[in-house]
Amino acid sequence: MRKNYFEKLVKYMKDVYHLERGLNKLSDGRVNPTYSTGQVILPVLVGFLLRIKSFNELNLMIKNHEFRQLFPRGTKLPQVDGSEIRLKS
């Protein structure tokens, strides 16, 4: 059931809120980023909507390709383990 719910949620977000257009407009202060701001924010946003309890679980979902329908084929998603995403302090 979780997979079916996830697919319906993604389709709803794309159709009603035009999520891709909004995420493409986002920017931050990183110089030569490996991943666009939208690629970093979207998995975290969906994880929040699905009530994922930890970044470890979110990272596992990314590794299991559960977000593949959110991005074009061949797009590499950032990992949440800290080696890929670094926050400026």
Coordinates of N, CA, C and O in Angstrom, one line a residue:
M1 N 0.8 -1.2 0.0 CA 0.0 0.0 0.0 C 0.9 1.3 0.0 O 0.5 2.2 -0.6
R2 N 2.0 1.2 0.7 CA 2.8 2.4 0.8 C 3.3 2.9 -0.6 O 3.3 4.0 -0.9
K3 N 3.6 1.9 -1.5 CA 4.1 2.3 -2.8 C 3.0 3.0 -3.6 O 3.2 4.0 -4.3
N4 N 1.8 2.4 -3.6 CA 0.7 3.0 -4.3 C 0.4 4.4 -3.8 O 0.1 5.3 -4.6
Y5 N 0.4 4.6 -2.5 CA 0.2 5.9 -1.9 C 1.2 6.9 -2.3 O 0.9 8.0 -2.7
F6 N 2.5 6.4 -2.4 CA 3.6 7.3 -2.8 C 3.4 7.8 -4.2 O 3.6 8.9 -4.5
E7 N 3.1 6.9 -5.1 CA 2.9 7.2 -6.5 C 1.7 8.2 -6.7 O 1.8 9.2 -7.4
K8 N 0.6 8.0 -5.9 CA -0.5 8.9 -6.0 C -0.1 10.3 -5.5 O -0.5 11.3 -6.0
L9 N 0.7 10.3 -4.4 CA 1.1 11.6 -3.8 C 2.0 12.4 -4.8 O 1.8 13.6 -5.0
V10 N 2.9 11.7 -5.4 CA 3.8 12.3 -6.4 C 3.0 12.9 -7.5 O 3.3 14.0 -8.0
K11 N 2.1 12.1 -8.1 CA 1.3 12.6 -9.2 C 0.5 13.8 -8.8 O 0.4 14.8 -9.6
Y12 N -0.1 13.8 -7.6 CA -0.9 14.9 -7.1 C 0.0 16.2 -7.0 O -0.4 17.3 -7.4
M13 N 1.1 16.0 -6.4 CA 2.0 17.2 -6.2 C 2.4 17.8 -7.5 O 2.5 19.0 -7.7
K14 N 2.7 16.9 -8.5 CA 3.1 17.4 -9.8 C 2.0 18.1 -10.6 O 2.1 19.2 -11.2
D15 N 0.8 17.5 -10.5 CA -0.3 18.0 -11.3 C -1.0 19.3 -10.6 O -1.3 20.2 -11.3
V16 N -1.1 19.3 -9.3 CA -1.8 20.4 -8.7 C -0.9 21.5 -8.3 O -1.2 22.7 -8.6
Y17 N 0.3 21.2 -7.7 CA 1.1 22.3 -7.3 C 2.3 22.7 -8.2 O 3.0 23.6 -7.9
H18 N 2.4 21.9 -9.3 CA 3.5 22.2 -10.3 C 4.8 22.3 -9.6 O 5.5 23.3 -9.7
L19 N 5.1 21.3 -8.8 CA 6.2 21.3 -7.9 C 7.5 21.4 -8.6 O 8.4 22.1 -8.2
E20 N 7.6 20.8 -9.8 CA 8.9 20.9 -10.5 C 9.3 22.3 -10.9 O 10.4 22.7 -10.8
R21 N 8.3 23.1 -11.3 CA 8.5 24.5 -11.7 C 9.0 25.3 -10.5 O 10.0 26.1 -10.6
G22 N 8.4 25.1 -9.4 CA 8.8 25.9 -8.2 C 10.2 25.5 -7.7 O 11.0 26.4 -7.3
L23 N 10.5 24.2 -7.8 CA 11.8 23.8 -7.3 C 12.9 24.2 -8.3 O 14.0 24.5 -7.8
N24 N 12.6 24.3 -9.5 CA 13.6 24.8 -10.5 C 14.0 26.3 -10.3 O 15.0 26.8 -10.7
K25 N 13.1 27.1 -9.7 CA 13.3 28.5 -9.4 C 14.1 28.7 -8.1 O 14.7 29.8 -7.9
L26 N 14.3 27.7 -7.3 CA 15.0 27.8 -6.0 C 16.5 27.9 -6.3 O 17.0 27.3 -7.2
S27 N 17.2 28.7 -5.5 CA 18.7 28.8 -5.6 C 19.2 29.0 -4.2 O 18.5 29.4 -3.2
D28 N 20.5 28.8 -4.0 CA 21.2 29.0 -2.7 C 22.5 29.6 -3.0 O 22.9 29.8 -4.2
G29 N 23.3 29.8 -2.0 CA 24.6 30.4 -2.2 C 25.8 29.5 -2.5 O 26.9 30.0 -2.4
R30 N 25.5 28.3 -2.8 CA 26.7 27.4 -3.1 C 27.3 27.7 -4.4 O 26.7 28.1 -5.3
V31 N 28.7 27.5 -4.4 CA 29.4 27.8 -5.6 C 29.7 26.4 -6.3 O 30.2 25.5 -5.6
N32 N 29.4 26.3 -7.6 CA 29.5 25.1 -8.3 C 28.9 23.8 -7.6 O 29.6 22.9 -7.3
P33 N 27.6 23.9 -7.3 CA 27.0 22.7 -6.6 C 27.0 21.5 -7.4 O 26.8 21.5 -8.7
T34 N 27.2 20.3 -6.8 CA 27.0 19.0 -7.5 C 25.6 18.8 -7.8 O 25.2 18.2 -8.8
Y35 N 24.7 19.1 -6.9 CA 23.2 18.9 -7.1 C 22.5 20.3 -7.0 O 22.9 21.2 -6.3
S36 N 21.5 20.4 -7.8 CA 20.7 21.6 -7.8 C 19.9 21.7 -6.4 O 19.7 20.7 -5.7
T37 N 19.5 22.9 -6.1 CA 18.8 23.0 -4.8 C 17.5 22.2 -4.8 O 17.2 21.6 -3.8
G38 N 16.8 22.1 -5.9 CA 15.6 21.3 -6.0 C 15.9 19.8 -5.8 O 15.1 19.1 -5.1
Q39 N 17.0 19.3 -6.3 CA 17.4 17.9 -6.1 C 17.6 17.6 -4.6 O 17.4 16.5 -4.2
V40 N 18.1 18.6 -3.9 CA 18.4 18.4 -2.5 C 17.1 18.5 -1.6 O 16.8 17.7 -0.7
I41 N 16.2 19.4 -2.0 CA 15.0 19.7 -1.2 C 13.9 18.7 -1.4 O 13.2 18.3 -0.5
L42 N 13.7 18.3 -2.6 CA 12.6 17.4 -3.0 C 12.5 16.1 -2.2 O 11.5 15.8 -1.6
P43 N 13.6 15.3 -2.0 CA 13.5 14.1 -1.2 C 13.2 14.4 0.2 O 12.5 13.7 0.9
V44 N 13.8 15.5 0.8 CA 13.5 15.9 2.2 C 12.0 16.3 2.3 O 11.3 15.9 3.3
L45 N 11.5 17.0 1.4 CA 10.1 17.4 1.4 C 9.2 16.2 1.3 O 8.2 16.1 2.1
V46 N 9.4 15.3 0.4 CA 8.6 14.1 0.3 C 8.7 13.2 1.6 O 7.8 12.7 2.0
G47 N 9.9 13.2 2.1 CA 10.1 12.4 3.4 C 9.3 13.0 4.5 O 8.7 12.3 5.3
F48 N 9.2 14.3 4.5 CA 8.4 15.0 5.5 C 6.9 14.7 5.3 O 6.2 14.4 6.3
L49 N 6.5 14.7 4.1 CA 5.1 14.4 3.8 C 4.7 13.0 4.1 O 3.6 12.7 4.5
L50 N 5.7 12.1 3.9 CA 5.4 10.6 4.2 C 5.7 10.3 5.6 O 5.6 9.1 6.0
R51 N 6.1 11.3 6.4 CA 6.3 11.1 7.9 C 7.5 10.1 8.1 O 7.4 9.2 9.0
I52 N 8.5 10.2 7.3 CA 9.7 9.4 7.5 C 10.3 9.9 8.8 O 10.5 11.0 9.0
K53 N 10.7 8.9 9.7 CA 11.1 9.2 11.0 C 12.6 9.7 11.1 O 12.9 10.3 12.1
S54 N 13.4 9.4 10.2 CA 14.8 9.7 10.3 C 15.4 9.9 8.9 O 14.9 9.5 7.9
F55 N 16.5 10.6 8.9 CA 17.3 10.8 7.7 C 17.9 9.5 7.2 O 18.1 9.3 6.1
N56 N 18.2 8.6 8.2 CA 18.7 7.3 7.8 C 17.6 6.5 7.0 O 18.0 5.9 6.0
E57 N 16.4 6.6 7.4 CA 15.3 5.9 6.6 C 15.2 6.6 5.2 O 15.0 5.9 4.2
L58 N 15.3 7.9 5.2 CA 15.2 8.6 4.0 C 16.3 8.2 3.0 O 16.1 8.0 1.8
N59 N 17.5 8.1 3.6 CA 18.7 7.7 2.8 C 18.5 6.3 2.2 O 18.8 6.1 1.1
L60 N 17.9 5.4 3.0 CA 17.6 4.1 2.5 C 16.6 4.1 1.4 O 16.8 3.4 0.4
M61 N 15.6 4.9 1.5 CA 14.6 5.1 0.4 C 15.3 5.6 -0.9 O 15.0 5.2 -2.0
I62 N 16.2 6.6 -0.7 CA 16.9 7.1 -1.9 C 17.8 6.0 -2.5 O 17.8 5.8 -3.8
K63 N 18.5 5.2 -1.7 CA 19.3 4.1 -2.2 C 18.5 3.0 -2.9 O 18.9 2.4 -3.8
N64 N 17.2 2.8 -2.4 CA 16.3 1.8 -3.0 C 15.5 2.4 -4.2 O 14.6 1.8 -4.7
H65 N 15.9 3.6 -4.7 CA 15.3 4.2 -5.9 C 13.8 4.5 -5.8 O 13.1 4.4 -6.7
E66 N 13.3 4.8 -4.6 CA 11.9 5.0 -4.4 C 11.5 6.4 -4.9 O 10.3 6.7 -5.0
F67 N 12.5 7.3 -5.2 CA 12.2 8.6 -5.7 C 12.5 8.7 -7.2 O 12.5 9.8 -7.7
R68 N 12.6 7.6 -7.8 CA 13.0 7.7 -9.3 C 12.0 8.4 -10.1 O 12.3 9.0 -11.1
Q69 N 10.7 8.4 -9.8 CA 9.7 9.0 -10.6 C 9.7 10.5 -10.4 O 9.0 11.2 -11.2
L70 N 10.4 11.1 -9.5 CA 10.5 12.5 -9.3 C 11.5 13.2 -10.2 O 11.4 14.4 -10.4
F71 N 12.4 12.4 -10.7 CA 13.5 13.0 -11.5 C 13.6 12.3 -12.8 O 13.3 11.2 -13.0
P72 N 14.2 13.0 -13.8 CA 14.4 12.4 -15.1 C 15.4 11.2 -14.9 O 16.2 11.1 -14.0
R73 N 15.2 10.3 -15.8 CA 16.1 9.0 -15.8 C 17.5 9.4 -15.9 O 18.0 10.3 -16.6
G74 N 18.3 8.7 -15.0 CA 19.8 9.0 -15.0 C 20.2 10.0 -14.0 O 21.4 10.3 -13.9
T75 N 19.3 10.7 -13.4 CA 19.7 11.8 -12.4 C 20.1 11.1 -11.1 O 19.5 10.3 -10.6
K76 N 21.3 11.5 -10.7 CA 21.9 11.0 -9.4 C 21.3 11.9 -8.3 O 21.4 13.1 -8.3
L77 N 20.8 11.2 -7.3 CA 20.2 11.9 -6.1 C 21.3 12.0 -5.0 O 22.1 11.1 -4.8
P78 N 21.2 13.1 -4.3 CA 22.2 13.3 -3.2 C 21.9 12.3 -2.0 O 20.7 11.9 -1.8
Q79 N 22.9 11.9 -1.3 CA 22.8 11.0 -0.2 C 22.7 11.9 1.1 O 23.2 13.0 1.1
V80 N 22.0 11.4 2.1 CA 21.8 12.2 3.3 C 22.9 11.9 4.3 O 22.8 12.4 5.4
D81 N 23.9 11.1 4.0 CA 24.8 10.6 5.0 C 25.9 11.7 5.4 O 26.7 11.4 6.2
G82 N 25.9 12.8 4.7 CA 26.8 13.9 5.1 C 28.0 13.9 4.2 O 28.6 15.0 4.1
S83 N 28.3 12.9 3.5 CA 29.4 12.9 2.6 C 29.1 13.6 1.3 O 30.0 14.2 0.6
E84 N 27.8 13.7 0.9 CA 27.4 14.3 -0.3 C 26.9 15.7 -0.1 O 27.1 16.6 -0.9
I85 N 26.2 15.9 1.0 CA 25.6 17.2 1.3 C 26.3 17.8 2.4 O 26.4 17.3 3.5
R86 N 26.9 19.0 2.2 CA 27.6 19.7 3.3 C 26.9 21.0 3.5 O 26.7 21.8 2.5
L87 N 26.6 21.3 4.7 CA 25.9 22.6 5.0 C 27.0 23.6 5.5 O 27.9 23.2 6.2
K88 N 26.9 24.8 5.1 CA 27.8 25.9 5.5 C 27.4 26.3 6.9 O 26.3 26.6 7.2
S89 N 28.4 26.3 7.8 CA 28.1 26.7 9.2 C 28.6 28.1 9.4 O 29.2 28.8 8.7

